[in-house]
């Protein structure tokens, strides 16, 4: 249980991120990801954050395959594997946006 102060996070400004984790009951660990932005103060499911969290929890729990749960408002479950120099992440997803980028 935690209630972040989004007004304080917004004052800190964009570019600063805060990741909070804890051991899980039905999963290996839970997390929340906050960014000092008024537009999107809490990211619903953050794959990039789990690229740093998985090696940490893998070492702490002594296993390479982990089940993680991001407890944002939208929530998301991730199945992850720590593989030496990389982290594999999978989970359910929906198409949010389709487009084309010209460089």
Short mmCIF file of N, CA and C in Angstrom, two decimals:
data_model
loop_
_atom_site.label_atom_id
_atom_site.label_comp_id
_atom_site.label_asym_id
_atom_site.label_seq_id
_atom_site.Cartn_x
_atom_site.Cartn_y
_atom_site.Cartn_z
N UNK A 1 0.85 -1.18 0.00
CA UNK A 1 0.00 0.00 0.00
C UNK A 1 0.89 1.24 0.00
N UNK A 2 0.72 2.07 -0.99
CA UNK A 2 1.43 3.34 -1.02
C UNK A 2 0.63 4.34 -1.81
N UNK A 3 0.72 5.57 -1.40
CA UNK A 3 0.02 6.66 -2.08
C UNK A 3 1.03 7.73 -2.44
N UNK A 4 1.52 7.71 -3.68
CA UNK A 4 2.53 8.69 -4.08
C UNK A 4 1.95 10.10 -4.13
N UNK A 5 2.79 11.06 -3.84
CA UNK A 5 2.42 12.46 -3.93
C UNK A 5 2.81 12.95 -5.33
N UNK A 6 1.85 12.91 -6.26
CA UNK A 6 2.14 13.27 -7.65
C UNK A 6 2.51 14.74 -7.80
N UNK A 7 1.99 15.60 -6.94
CA UNK A 7 2.34 17.02 -7.01
C UNK A 7 3.83 17.21 -6.71
N UNK A 8 4.34 16.50 -5.74
CA UNK A 8 5.77 16.58 -5.42
C UNK A 8 6.60 16.01 -6.55
N UNK A 9 6.17 14.90 -7.12
CA UNK A 9 6.89 14.32 -8.26
C UNK A 9 6.93 15.29 -9.42
N UNK A 10 5.84 15.99 -9.68
CA UNK A 10 5.78 16.95 -10.79
C UNK A 10 6.76 18.10 -10.55
N UNK A 11 6.95 18.51 -9.30
CA UNK A 11 7.89 19.59 -8.98
C UNK A 11 9.33 19.17 -9.24
N UNK A 12 9.60 17.89 -9.06
CA UNK A 12 10.95 17.38 -9.31
C UNK A 12 11.28 17.50 -10.79
N UNK A 13 10.29 17.29 -11.63
CA UNK A 13 10.47 17.50 -13.05
C UNK A 13 10.70 16.23 -13.84
N UNK A 14 10.55 16.37 -15.13
CA UNK A 14 10.70 15.27 -16.06
C UNK A 14 12.14 14.78 -16.06
N UNK A 15 12.32 13.51 -16.31
CA UNK A 15 13.66 12.93 -16.39
C UNK A 15 14.04 12.13 -15.16
N UNK A 16 13.41 12.40 -14.03
CA UNK A 16 13.67 11.63 -12.82
C UNK A 16 12.65 10.52 -12.72
N UNK A 17 13.11 9.32 -12.47
CA UNK A 17 12.19 8.21 -12.30
C UNK A 17 12.38 7.60 -10.91
N UNK A 18 11.29 7.08 -10.39
CA UNK A 18 11.31 6.40 -9.10
C UNK A 18 10.67 5.04 -9.32
N UNK A 19 11.41 3.98 -8.95
CA UNK A 19 10.89 2.62 -9.06
C UNK A 19 10.79 2.06 -7.65
N UNK A 20 9.63 1.53 -7.32
CA UNK A 20 9.39 0.94 -6.01
C UNK A 20 9.10 -0.54 -6.23
N UNK A 21 9.77 -1.41 -5.47
CA UNK A 21 9.53 -2.84 -5.58
C UNK A 21 9.37 -3.47 -4.20
N UNK A 22 8.76 -4.63 -4.19
CA UNK A 22 8.58 -5.39 -2.95
C UNK A 22 8.39 -6.85 -3.32
N UNK A 23 8.72 -7.76 -2.41
CA UNK A 23 8.43 -9.18 -2.68
C UNK A 23 6.94 -9.38 -2.90
N UNK A 24 6.59 -10.29 -3.78
CA UNK A 24 5.18 -10.57 -4.05
C UNK A 24 4.70 -11.77 -3.26
N UNK A 25 3.39 -11.94 -3.24
CA UNK A 25 2.80 -13.10 -2.58
C UNK A 25 2.53 -14.21 -3.60
N UNK A 26 1.89 -13.84 -4.71
CA UNK A 26 1.57 -14.83 -5.75
C UNK A 26 2.52 -14.73 -6.94
N UNK A 27 3.37 -13.71 -6.93
CA UNK A 27 4.40 -13.51 -7.95
C UNK A 27 5.73 -13.31 -7.23
N UNK A 28 6.82 -13.29 -7.98
CA UNK A 28 8.12 -13.12 -7.34
C UNK A 28 8.32 -11.72 -6.75
N UNK A 29 7.87 -10.69 -7.47
CA UNK A 29 7.94 -9.34 -6.92
C UNK A 29 6.92 -8.44 -7.61
N UNK A 30 6.59 -7.35 -6.95
CA UNK A 30 5.67 -6.35 -7.50
C UNK A 30 6.45 -5.04 -7.65
N UNK A 31 5.95 -4.16 -8.52
CA UNK A 31 6.64 -2.89 -8.74
C UNK A 31 5.65 -1.80 -9.13
N UNK A 32 6.15 -0.57 -8.97
CA UNK A 32 5.47 0.61 -9.50
C UNK A 32 6.55 1.52 -10.06
N UNK A 33 6.21 2.28 -11.10
CA UNK A 33 7.18 3.12 -11.79
C UNK A 33 6.60 4.52 -11.93
N UNK A 34 7.30 5.51 -11.39
CA UNK A 34 6.83 6.90 -11.43
C UNK A 34 7.85 7.75 -12.15
N UNK A 35 7.34 8.73 -12.89
CA UNK A 35 8.19 9.68 -13.60
C UNK A 35 7.71 11.07 -13.25
N UNK A 36 8.64 12.00 -13.07
CA UNK A 36 8.29 13.36 -12.67
C UNK A 36 7.62 14.15 -13.79
N UNK A 37 6.51 13.66 -14.27
CA UNK A 37 5.79 14.29 -15.37
C UNK A 37 4.32 14.40 -15.02
N UNK A 38 3.74 15.53 -15.37
CA UNK A 38 2.30 15.72 -15.13
C UNK A 38 1.50 14.92 -16.15
N UNK A 39 2.06 14.72 -17.34
CA UNK A 39 1.34 14.06 -18.42
C UNK A 39 1.09 12.58 -18.09
N UNK A 40 2.13 11.86 -17.73
CA UNK A 40 1.99 10.44 -17.36
C UNK A 40 2.79 10.22 -16.08
N UNK A 41 2.21 10.50 -14.92
CA UNK A 41 2.97 10.38 -13.67
C UNK A 41 3.33 8.95 -13.29
N UNK A 42 2.50 7.98 -13.70
CA UNK A 42 2.81 6.58 -13.40
C UNK A 42 2.65 5.75 -14.66
N UNK A 43 3.73 5.08 -15.03
CA UNK A 43 3.68 4.22 -16.21
C UNK A 43 2.97 2.92 -15.84
N UNK A 44 2.01 2.47 -16.65
CA UNK A 44 1.22 1.29 -16.28
C UNK A 44 2.03 -0.01 -16.25
N UNK A 45 2.85 -0.26 -17.25
CA UNK A 45 3.69 -1.46 -17.28
C UNK A 45 4.99 -1.06 -17.99
N UNK A 46 6.11 -1.21 -17.31
CA UNK A 46 7.37 -0.65 -17.80
C UNK A 46 8.40 -1.74 -18.07
N UNK A 47 8.48 -2.16 -19.32
CA UNK A 47 9.45 -3.19 -19.70
C UNK A 47 10.88 -2.74 -19.47
N UNK A 48 11.20 -1.49 -19.79
CA UNK A 48 12.57 -1.02 -19.61
C UNK A 48 12.99 -1.05 -18.15
N UNK A 49 12.09 -0.74 -17.24
CA UNK A 49 12.42 -0.80 -15.81
C UNK A 49 12.71 -2.23 -15.39
N UNK A 50 11.99 -3.17 -15.96
CA UNK A 50 12.19 -4.57 -15.59
C UNK A 50 13.53 -5.10 -16.10
N UNK A 51 14.12 -4.43 -17.08
CA UNK A 51 15.46 -4.84 -17.52
C UNK A 51 16.49 -4.60 -16.43
N UNK A 52 16.23 -3.68 -15.51
CA UNK A 52 17.12 -3.49 -14.37
C UNK A 52 16.63 -4.25 -13.14
N UNK A 53 15.32 -4.41 -13.02
CA UNK A 53 14.77 -5.10 -11.86
C UNK A 53 15.01 -6.60 -11.89
N UNK A 54 14.97 -7.21 -13.06
CA UNK A 54 15.12 -8.66 -13.16
C UNK A 54 16.48 -9.14 -12.68
N UNK A 55 17.60 -8.53 -13.09
CA UNK A 55 18.88 -8.99 -12.53
C UNK A 55 18.93 -8.84 -10.99
N UNK A 56 18.39 -7.76 -10.46
CA UNK A 56 18.38 -7.56 -9.02
C UNK A 56 17.59 -8.66 -8.30
N UNK A 57 16.34 -8.88 -8.75
CA UNK A 57 15.50 -9.88 -8.09
C UNK A 57 15.97 -11.30 -8.38
N UNK A 58 16.55 -11.52 -9.54
CA UNK A 58 17.08 -12.83 -9.88
C UNK A 58 18.18 -13.23 -8.89
N UNK A 59 19.07 -12.31 -8.62
CA UNK A 59 20.15 -12.58 -7.66
C UNK A 59 19.59 -12.73 -6.24
N UNK A 60 18.67 -11.86 -5.89
CA UNK A 60 18.10 -11.90 -4.54
C UNK A 60 17.33 -13.20 -4.27
N UNK A 61 16.56 -13.66 -5.28
CA UNK A 61 15.74 -14.86 -5.10
C UNK A 61 16.44 -16.15 -5.52
N UNK A 62 17.60 -16.01 -6.19
CA UNK A 62 18.36 -17.19 -6.59
C UNK A 62 17.72 -17.98 -7.71
N UNK A 63 17.06 -17.29 -8.63
CA UNK A 63 16.46 -17.97 -9.78
C UNK A 63 16.47 -17.05 -11.00
N UNK A 64 16.45 -17.64 -12.18
CA UNK A 64 16.53 -16.85 -13.42
C UNK A 64 15.18 -16.57 -14.07
N UNK A 65 14.18 -17.38 -13.82
CA UNK A 65 12.85 -17.15 -14.38
C UNK A 65 11.97 -16.55 -13.29
N UNK A 66 11.44 -15.37 -13.58
CA UNK A 66 10.67 -14.63 -12.59
C UNK A 66 9.32 -14.20 -13.14
N UNK A 67 8.35 -14.15 -12.27
CA UNK A 67 7.02 -13.65 -12.59
C UNK A 67 6.85 -12.34 -11.83
N UNK A 68 6.63 -11.24 -12.56
CA UNK A 68 6.53 -9.92 -11.95
C UNK A 68 5.15 -9.33 -12.21
N UNK A 69 4.74 -8.43 -11.34
CA UNK A 69 3.43 -7.80 -11.46
C UNK A 69 3.57 -6.32 -11.17
N UNK A 70 3.24 -5.48 -12.14
CA UNK A 70 3.28 -4.03 -11.94
C UNK A 70 1.90 -3.60 -11.48
N UNK A 71 1.82 -3.03 -10.30
CA UNK A 71 0.53 -2.76 -9.66
C UNK A 71 0.05 -1.33 -9.87
N UNK A 72 0.16 -0.85 -11.09
CA UNK A 72 -0.38 0.45 -11.46
C UNK A 72 -1.91 0.34 -11.55
N UNK A 73 -2.54 1.43 -11.90
CA UNK A 73 -4.00 1.42 -12.04
C UNK A 73 -4.43 0.39 -13.09
N UNK A 74 -3.70 0.33 -14.22
CA UNK A 74 -4.04 -0.61 -15.29
C UNK A 74 -3.56 -2.03 -14.98
N UNK A 75 -2.47 -2.15 -14.28
CA UNK A 75 -1.87 -3.42 -13.86
C UNK A 75 -1.31 -4.22 -15.04
N UNK A 76 -0.29 -4.98 -14.77
CA UNK A 76 0.28 -5.81 -15.80
C UNK A 76 1.18 -6.89 -15.23
N UNK A 77 1.08 -8.07 -15.80
CA UNK A 77 1.90 -9.20 -15.36
C UNK A 77 2.96 -9.47 -16.42
N UNK A 78 4.18 -9.71 -15.96
CA UNK A 78 5.29 -9.97 -16.87
C UNK A 78 5.96 -11.28 -16.49
N UNK A 79 6.34 -12.05 -17.51
CA UNK A 79 7.10 -13.26 -17.33
C UNK A 79 8.49 -12.96 -17.86
N UNK A 80 9.48 -13.06 -17.01
CA UNK A 80 10.82 -12.60 -17.35
C UNK A 80 11.87 -13.67 -17.11
N UNK A 81 12.96 -13.55 -17.86
CA UNK A 81 14.07 -14.47 -17.68
C UNK A 81 15.38 -13.69 -17.73
N UNK A 82 16.23 -13.91 -16.74
CA UNK A 82 17.55 -13.31 -16.67
C UNK A 82 18.52 -14.23 -17.40
N UNK A 83 19.04 -13.76 -18.55
CA UNK A 83 19.94 -14.59 -19.37
C UNK A 83 21.27 -13.87 -19.55
N UNK A 84 22.18 -14.05 -18.63
CA UNK A 84 23.54 -13.49 -18.68
C UNK A 84 23.55 -12.01 -19.01
N UNK A 85 23.65 -11.65 -20.28
CA UNK A 85 23.79 -10.23 -20.65
C UNK A 85 22.49 -9.62 -21.18
N UNK A 86 21.37 -10.29 -20.97
CA UNK A 86 20.09 -9.75 -21.45
C UNK A 86 18.94 -10.23 -20.58
N UNK A 87 17.84 -9.53 -20.70
CA UNK A 87 16.61 -9.91 -19.98
C UNK A 87 15.53 -10.15 -21.01
N UNK A 88 14.87 -11.29 -20.94
CA UNK A 88 13.74 -11.58 -21.82
C UNK A 88 12.46 -11.28 -21.06
N UNK A 89 11.57 -10.55 -21.70
CA UNK A 89 10.31 -10.16 -21.06
C UNK A 89 9.16 -10.52 -21.98
N UNK A 90 8.13 -11.13 -21.40
CA UNK A 90 6.92 -11.41 -22.16
C UNK A 90 5.71 -11.12 -21.29
N UNK A 91 4.58 -10.99 -21.94
CA UNK A 91 3.34 -10.71 -21.23
C UNK A 91 2.24 -10.44 -22.23
N UNK A 92 1.07 -10.16 -21.74
CA UNK A 92 -0.04 -9.83 -22.62
C UNK A 92 0.04 -8.35 -23.00
N UNK A 93 -0.37 -8.04 -24.22
CA UNK A 93 -0.31 -6.67 -24.70
C UNK A 93 -1.48 -6.40 -25.64
N UNK A 94 -1.75 -5.14 -25.82
CA UNK A 94 -2.74 -4.71 -26.80
C UNK A 94 -2.08 -3.68 -27.72
N UNK A 95 -2.58 -3.56 -28.93
CA UNK A 95 -2.08 -2.53 -29.82
C UNK A 95 -2.66 -1.20 -29.38
N UNK A 96 -1.78 -0.28 -29.05
CA UNK A 96 -2.20 1.04 -28.58
C UNK A 96 -2.21 2.04 -29.73
N UNK A 97 -1.23 1.92 -30.62
CA UNK A 97 -1.08 2.90 -31.68
C UNK A 97 -0.41 2.24 -32.87
N UNK A 98 -0.90 2.54 -34.05
CA UNK A 98 -0.25 2.11 -35.27
C UNK A 98 0.14 3.36 -36.03
N UNK A 99 1.27 3.31 -36.67
CA UNK A 99 1.69 4.48 -37.41
C UNK A 99 2.90 4.18 -38.26
N UNK A 100 3.41 5.23 -38.85
CA UNK A 100 4.57 5.12 -39.72
C UNK A 100 5.50 6.28 -39.40
N UNK A 101 6.79 5.98 -39.32
CA UNK A 101 7.78 7.02 -39.06
C UNK A 101 8.69 7.13 -40.27
N UNK A 102 8.86 8.34 -40.77
CA UNK A 102 9.77 8.59 -41.88
C UNK A 102 10.99 9.32 -41.36
N UNK A 103 12.16 8.75 -41.66
CA UNK A 103 13.41 9.37 -41.20
C UNK A 103 14.19 9.88 -42.39
#
